[in-house]
Amino acid sequence: MLDETNSGNVLVEVRDLKMHFPIHAGVFKKRVGEVKAVDGISFDIFEGETLGLVGESGCGKSTAGRAILRLYDITEGSIKIDGVEIGPTPQPKLREMRPTMQMVFQDPQASLNPRMSVAAIIGEPLDEHTDFSKKEKREKVLGLMDAVGLNRDFANRYPHEFSGGQRQRIGIARALALNPKFIVCDEPIAALDVSIQAQVVNLLEDLQEEFGLTYLFISHDLSMVRHIADRVAVMYLGRVVELATREELFRAPKHPYTQALLSAVPEPDPSLEEKVERILLEGDVPSPSKPPKGCNFCTRCPQVMDICKEIDPTGKEIAAGHQVACHLYADT
Ligand code: SF4
């Protein structure tokens, strides 16, 4: 984790990133529209920090994570990782950059090949990107198993022989194999039993400290994000609506959507629980293929004004490091 001042260097710079998926219809598969899953997001991630990316399911946060790692060919925008622009880089060329940036997926069951042993799974990136001898590779794999708390005696076992938490440790070990700088953790604990979620989060924190990792931690679980993130970006319908340090965001959320989201988080202190005012949002999240005119949140916002239905608010820095995209803060 970074200190409060965020004085580190920028490792990841995302600017106006868009990921639109075409909608085709009819016999001739004509393009009839597009799903604007990510619609112009911008932020920096500092070296060694964890940026939490939160929002309800379908808000575009997972697509954003994949797009930043260029698992997709993006629609528009710029992504710089360690100073290198990868937005327009063709896929074959990206292969050379893969070691720097890795992903830990939500469902360890689905992301591990059931026919490969644990050693083969963890060592697979080494086959592709290094010319390690068999012995060197074995040593590296066993070292990674130690690092993520897996018993090295189990190196020749298969994924189905492990629990969900252990499988996620296998996925983390594989992500670490090439000494990455930046890891996108896409809901890494959502598929796990509550009792082991904290263990995996603690492991990610320990590994961050040990290897100097930088995380984009994608989650719908605000309590977990509050625990792990240095700063938090809140997404709604393909946009980042608020970004602030964890302390600032949880202490004084400014965007009406963030306020509603946080009001739904259970308060651990029972004496404060009664004082929490829940904000219930009405209506459904609009389709990302037909976002409303003006502010994306205007169809559900408890504080909507006339201007909101006409003009799209742009992100504004209302205090050092605290950005909000909302007309309520136009004059601050
Ligand atoms: Fe609500 Fe208007 Fe702010 Fe959008 S711009 S969040 S509709 S007050």
XYZ file of C-alpha atoms and ligand atoms in Angstrom:
340
model
C 0.000 0.000 0.000
C 1.049 3.562 -0.547
C 1.242 6.182 2.104
C -1.513 8.770 2.306
C 0.243 11.229 0.051
C 0.315 9.001 -3.022
C 3.663 10.395 -3.914
C 4.592 7.414 -6.076
C 5.202 7.363 -9.802
C 2.334 6.694 -12.150
C 2.592 3.104 -13.411
C -0.716 2.890 -15.269
C -2.267 5.836 -17.091
C -5.712 5.402 -18.619
C -7.244 8.199 -20.697
C -10.694 8.348 -22.297
C -10.805 4.579 -22.605
C -13.825 3.305 -24.527
C -14.861 -0.263 -25.094
C -17.980 -0.496 -27.219
C -19.265 -3.844 -28.453
C -21.231 -3.845 -31.713
C -24.795 -5.190 -31.832
C -25.605 -7.008 -35.082
C -29.079 -7.982 -36.278
C -30.911 -9.371 -39.297
C -29.918 -11.844 -41.988
C -27.005 -9.704 -43.119
C -25.839 -9.148 -39.565
C -26.028 -5.411 -40.012
C -24.583 -3.311 -37.232
C -27.598 -1.773 -35.499
C -26.034 -0.312 -32.399
C -23.417 -0.781 -29.752
C -23.134 -1.651 -26.096
C -21.100 1.098 -24.462
C -19.651 -1.111 -21.738
C -16.853 1.360 -20.986
C -17.506 4.864 -22.193
C -14.580 7.176 -21.654
C -12.839 6.441 -18.353
C -9.616 8.093 -17.170
C -7.424 7.509 -14.118
C -3.864 6.891 -12.985
C -2.615 4.043 -10.824
C 0.515 4.780 -8.812
C 3.349 2.345 -8.427
C 2.754 0.097 -5.415
C -0.839 1.195 -4.776
C -4.152 -0.596 -4.973
C -6.854 1.213 -6.883
C -10.280 -0.236 -6.118
C -12.772 -0.173 -8.994
C -16.295 -0.587 -7.679
C -19.859 -0.558 -8.956
C -22.870 -2.810 -9.390
C -22.688 -5.791 -11.709
C -22.957 -4.694 -15.333
C -21.413 -1.255 -14.726
C -18.435 -2.109 -16.944
C -15.761 -2.587 -14.299
C -14.662 -6.071 -15.425
C -14.661 -4.985 -19.069
C -12.528 -2.002 -18.051
C -10.015 -4.309 -16.341
C -9.781 -6.552 -19.381
C -9.539 -3.605 -21.748
C -6.691 -2.061 -19.724
C -4.730 -5.307 -20.107
C -5.695 -5.257 -23.804
C -7.488 -8.586 -23.662
C -9.738 -6.726 -26.097
C -8.999 -4.474 -29.025
C -10.225 -1.244 -27.516
C -12.581 1.154 -29.279
C -10.744 4.342 -28.331
C -8.394 5.835 -25.805
C -4.914 5.602 -24.409
C -3.416 3.095 -21.964
C 0.166 3.575 -20.820
C 1.804 0.949 -18.655
C 5.214 1.829 -17.292
C 5.405 4.631 -19.854
C 4.612 2.407 -22.840
C 1.472 3.171 -24.854
C -0.389 -0.088 -25.503
C -3.788 1.267 -26.598
C -3.260 0.741 -30.331
C -0.636 -2.043 -30.102
C -1.535 -5.064 -32.258
C -2.134 -8.313 -30.330
C 1.011 -10.192 -31.507
C 3.201 -7.303 -30.370
C 1.417 -7.189 -27.008
C 2.727 -10.657 -26.247
C 6.132 -9.175 -25.454
C 4.512 -6.941 -22.838
C 2.382 -9.616 -21.206
C 4.949 -10.419 -18.488
C 4.583 -6.880 -17.066
C 0.814 -7.116 -16.668
C -1.228 -10.031 -15.459
C -4.744 -10.860 -14.333
C -6.237 -12.848 -11.473
C -9.679 -14.037 -12.480
C -12.861 -14.327 -10.482
C -13.508 -18.017 -10.953
C -10.399 -20.078 -10.274
C -12.284 -23.212 -11.290
C -12.942 -21.925 -14.786
C -9.548 -20.312 -15.316
C -7.430 -23.408 -14.559
C -7.045 -26.205 -17.101
C -8.380 -29.324 -15.330
C -6.073 -31.604 -17.341
C -2.871 -29.861 -16.260
C -1.022 -30.449 -12.999
C -0.515 -27.499 -10.671
C 3.177 -27.354 -11.610
C 2.291 -27.260 -15.316
C -0.325 -24.533 -14.788
C 1.982 -22.286 -12.764
C 4.897 -22.969 -15.111
C 2.984 -22.412 -18.356
C 3.892 -18.688 -18.663
C 7.549 -19.652 -18.120
C 7.382 -22.035 -21.105
C 6.101 -19.226 -23.253
C 8.248 -16.319 -22.111
C 11.536 -17.710 -20.768
C 14.164 -20.237 -21.820
C 14.506 -21.708 -18.311
C 15.893 -25.222 -18.067
C 13.596 -27.884 -16.653
C 15.365 -27.630 -13.305
C 15.176 -23.818 -13.191
C 11.507 -23.961 -14.051
C 10.780 -26.515 -11.325
C 12.628 -24.383 -8.778
C 10.707 -21.270 -9.810
C 7.361 -23.081 -9.652
C 8.080 -24.486 -6.193
C 9.196 -21.028 -5.034
C 5.924 -19.569 -6.277
C 3.955 -22.272 -4.477
C 5.780 -21.324 -1.263
C 5.051 -17.640 -1.874
C 1.293 -18.204 -2.155
C 1.122 -20.706 0.706
C 0.609 -23.907 -1.284
C 2.288 -27.096 -0.118
C 5.002 -27.883 -2.685
C 4.358 -31.607 -2.192
C 1.126 -31.053 -4.127
C 2.851 -29.798 -7.290
C 1.827 -32.840 -9.310
C -1.813 -32.775 -8.264
C -4.687 -31.499 -10.397
C -6.969 -28.491 -9.771
C -10.006 -30.598 -8.785
C -8.047 -31.923 -5.802
C -7.914 -28.428 -4.264
C -10.435 -26.233 -2.469
C -11.683 -22.974 -4.029
C -9.276 -20.885 -1.950
C -6.326 -23.099 -2.909
C -7.312 -22.913 -6.560
C -7.269 -19.146 -6.347
C -3.764 -19.396 -4.848
C -2.758 -21.443 -7.926
C -4.150 -18.689 -10.172
C -2.236 -16.058 -8.191
C 1.010 -18.078 -8.404
C 0.604 -18.331 -12.167
C -0.011 -14.585 -12.418
C 3.227 -13.994 -10.477
C 5.363 -16.369 -12.553
C 6.810 -13.689 -14.841
C 7.469 -11.105 -12.100
C 4.740 -8.688 -13.219
C 4.532 -5.091 -12.037
C 0.795 -4.656 -12.482
C -2.004 -7.118 -11.718
C -5.692 -6.687 -12.412
C -7.590 -8.637 -9.755
C -11.085 -9.157 -11.166
C -13.414 -10.002 -8.270
C -10.743 -12.405 -6.979
C -12.724 -13.453 -3.925
C -16.320 -13.283 -5.170
C -16.501 -17.013 -5.944
C -14.937 -18.041 -2.626
C -16.435 -19.054 0.658
C -16.758 -16.060 3.006
C -14.553 -17.825 5.558
C -11.575 -17.860 3.194
C -12.081 -14.540 1.417
C -10.023 -12.666 4.013
C -7.164 -15.161 3.675
C -6.898 -14.541 -0.060
C -7.097 -10.763 0.405
C -4.383 -10.926 3.087
C -2.255 -12.995 0.718
C -2.661 -10.403 -2.042
C -1.594 -7.699 0.415
C 1.460 -9.677 1.554
C 2.496 -10.373 -2.041
C 2.088 -6.699 -2.914
C 4.516 -5.774 -0.190
C 6.963 -8.560 -0.989
C 7.079 -8.033 -4.741
C 6.203 -4.316 -4.989
C 3.035 -5.029 -6.981
C 0.480 -2.522 -8.216
C -3.157 -3.660 -8.230
C -6.370 -2.696 -9.908
C -8.792 -4.430 -7.540
C -12.201 -4.845 -9.154
C -15.032 -5.669 -6.782
C -18.670 -5.107 -5.971
C -17.840 -5.722 -2.309
C -17.311 -2.298 -0.791
C -16.297 -3.632 2.621
C -13.450 -5.549 1.009
C -12.421 -2.575 -1.121
C -12.425 -0.405 1.996
C -9.987 -2.880 3.510
C -7.567 -3.267 0.606
C -7.662 -0.147 -1.609
C -5.602 3.043 -1.276
C -7.913 4.931 -3.623
C -11.306 4.028 -5.018
C -12.944 4.728 -8.388
C -16.722 4.281 -8.575
C -18.228 3.236 -11.904
C -21.779 3.612 -13.118
C -22.940 2.670 -16.588
C -19.535 2.686 -18.218
C -18.241 5.865 -16.556
C -16.151 6.697 -13.511
C -18.421 8.983 -11.497
C -16.166 9.544 -8.481
C -12.549 8.903 -7.554
C -10.934 9.636 -4.209
C -8.718 8.220 -1.508
C -10.372 5.437 0.428
C -10.642 7.569 3.573
C -12.182 10.509 1.724
C -14.614 8.399 -0.282
C -15.957 6.477 2.699
C -15.983 9.530 4.987
C -17.571 12.026 2.621
C -18.868 10.561 -0.643
C -19.985 13.321 -2.983
C -21.638 11.762 -6.015
C -25.294 10.784 -5.359
C -24.599 7.296 -6.746
C -21.612 6.761 -4.429
C -23.725 7.990 -1.515
C -26.428 5.429 -2.337
C -23.898 2.644 -2.833
C -22.160 3.338 0.472
C -25.403 3.705 2.391
C -26.109 0.054 1.594
C -22.862 -1.194 3.170
C -23.559 -2.813 6.558
C -22.079 -0.772 9.432
C -19.913 -3.028 11.622
C -20.440 -0.848 14.709
C -23.985 -1.656 16.002
C -24.189 1.684 17.830
C -23.767 3.491 14.487
C -25.923 1.090 12.479
C -29.171 2.804 13.581
C -27.907 6.212 12.481
C -27.099 5.075 8.950
C -29.537 6.541 6.485
C -30.174 4.125 3.642
C -30.669 5.646 0.201
C -32.830 3.401 -1.924
C -32.441 3.921 -5.633
C -35.515 3.521 -7.763
C -35.663 2.022 -11.223
C -33.218 -0.200 -13.040
C -29.810 0.595 -14.434
C -30.451 1.696 -18.053
C -29.076 -0.447 -20.866
C -25.506 0.468 -21.833
C -26.702 0.323 -25.431
C -29.121 3.172 -24.688
C -27.661 5.362 -21.961
C -29.875 8.344 -21.077
C -29.228 11.801 -22.482
C -27.225 14.051 -20.172
C -25.970 12.459 -16.954
C -25.933 8.657 -17.062
C -27.445 8.564 -13.577
C -30.288 11.042 -14.210
C -32.999 8.354 -14.458
C -32.338 7.212 -10.875
C -30.709 10.133 -9.120
C -32.559 11.413 -6.008
C -31.092 14.892 -6.635
C -31.673 15.156 -10.380
C -32.010 18.687 -11.820
C -33.136 19.930 -15.245
C -29.587 20.403 -16.490
C -28.806 16.757 -15.683
C -31.207 15.567 -18.388
C -29.509 17.676 -21.031
C -25.804 17.994 -20.321
C -23.382 15.239 -19.500
C -21.317 16.309 -16.450
C -17.555 16.063 -16.848
C -15.212 14.974 -14.081
C -14.046 17.815 -11.849
C -11.448 17.901 -9.102
C -13.307 19.264 -6.067
C -10.410 18.734 -3.642
C -6.876 17.437 -4.035
C -7.186 13.985 -5.565
C -11.010 13.925 -5.280
C -12.823 13.911 -8.625
C -16.580 13.913 -9.147
C -18.656 13.978 -12.326
C -21.885 15.683 -11.211
C -23.573 19.043 -11.835
C -24.095 19.507 -8.088
C -20.407 20.428 -7.869
C -20.237 22.667 -10.922
C -19.324 25.761 -8.870
C -17.049 24.257 -6.255
Fe -27.629 13.409 -10.134
Fe -27.501 15.426 -11.814
Fe -25.376 14.778 -10.391
Fe -26.207 13.230 -12.378
S -25.421 15.290 -12.554
S -25.588 12.569 -10.370
S -28.414 13.423 -12.197
S -27.313 15.543 -9.626
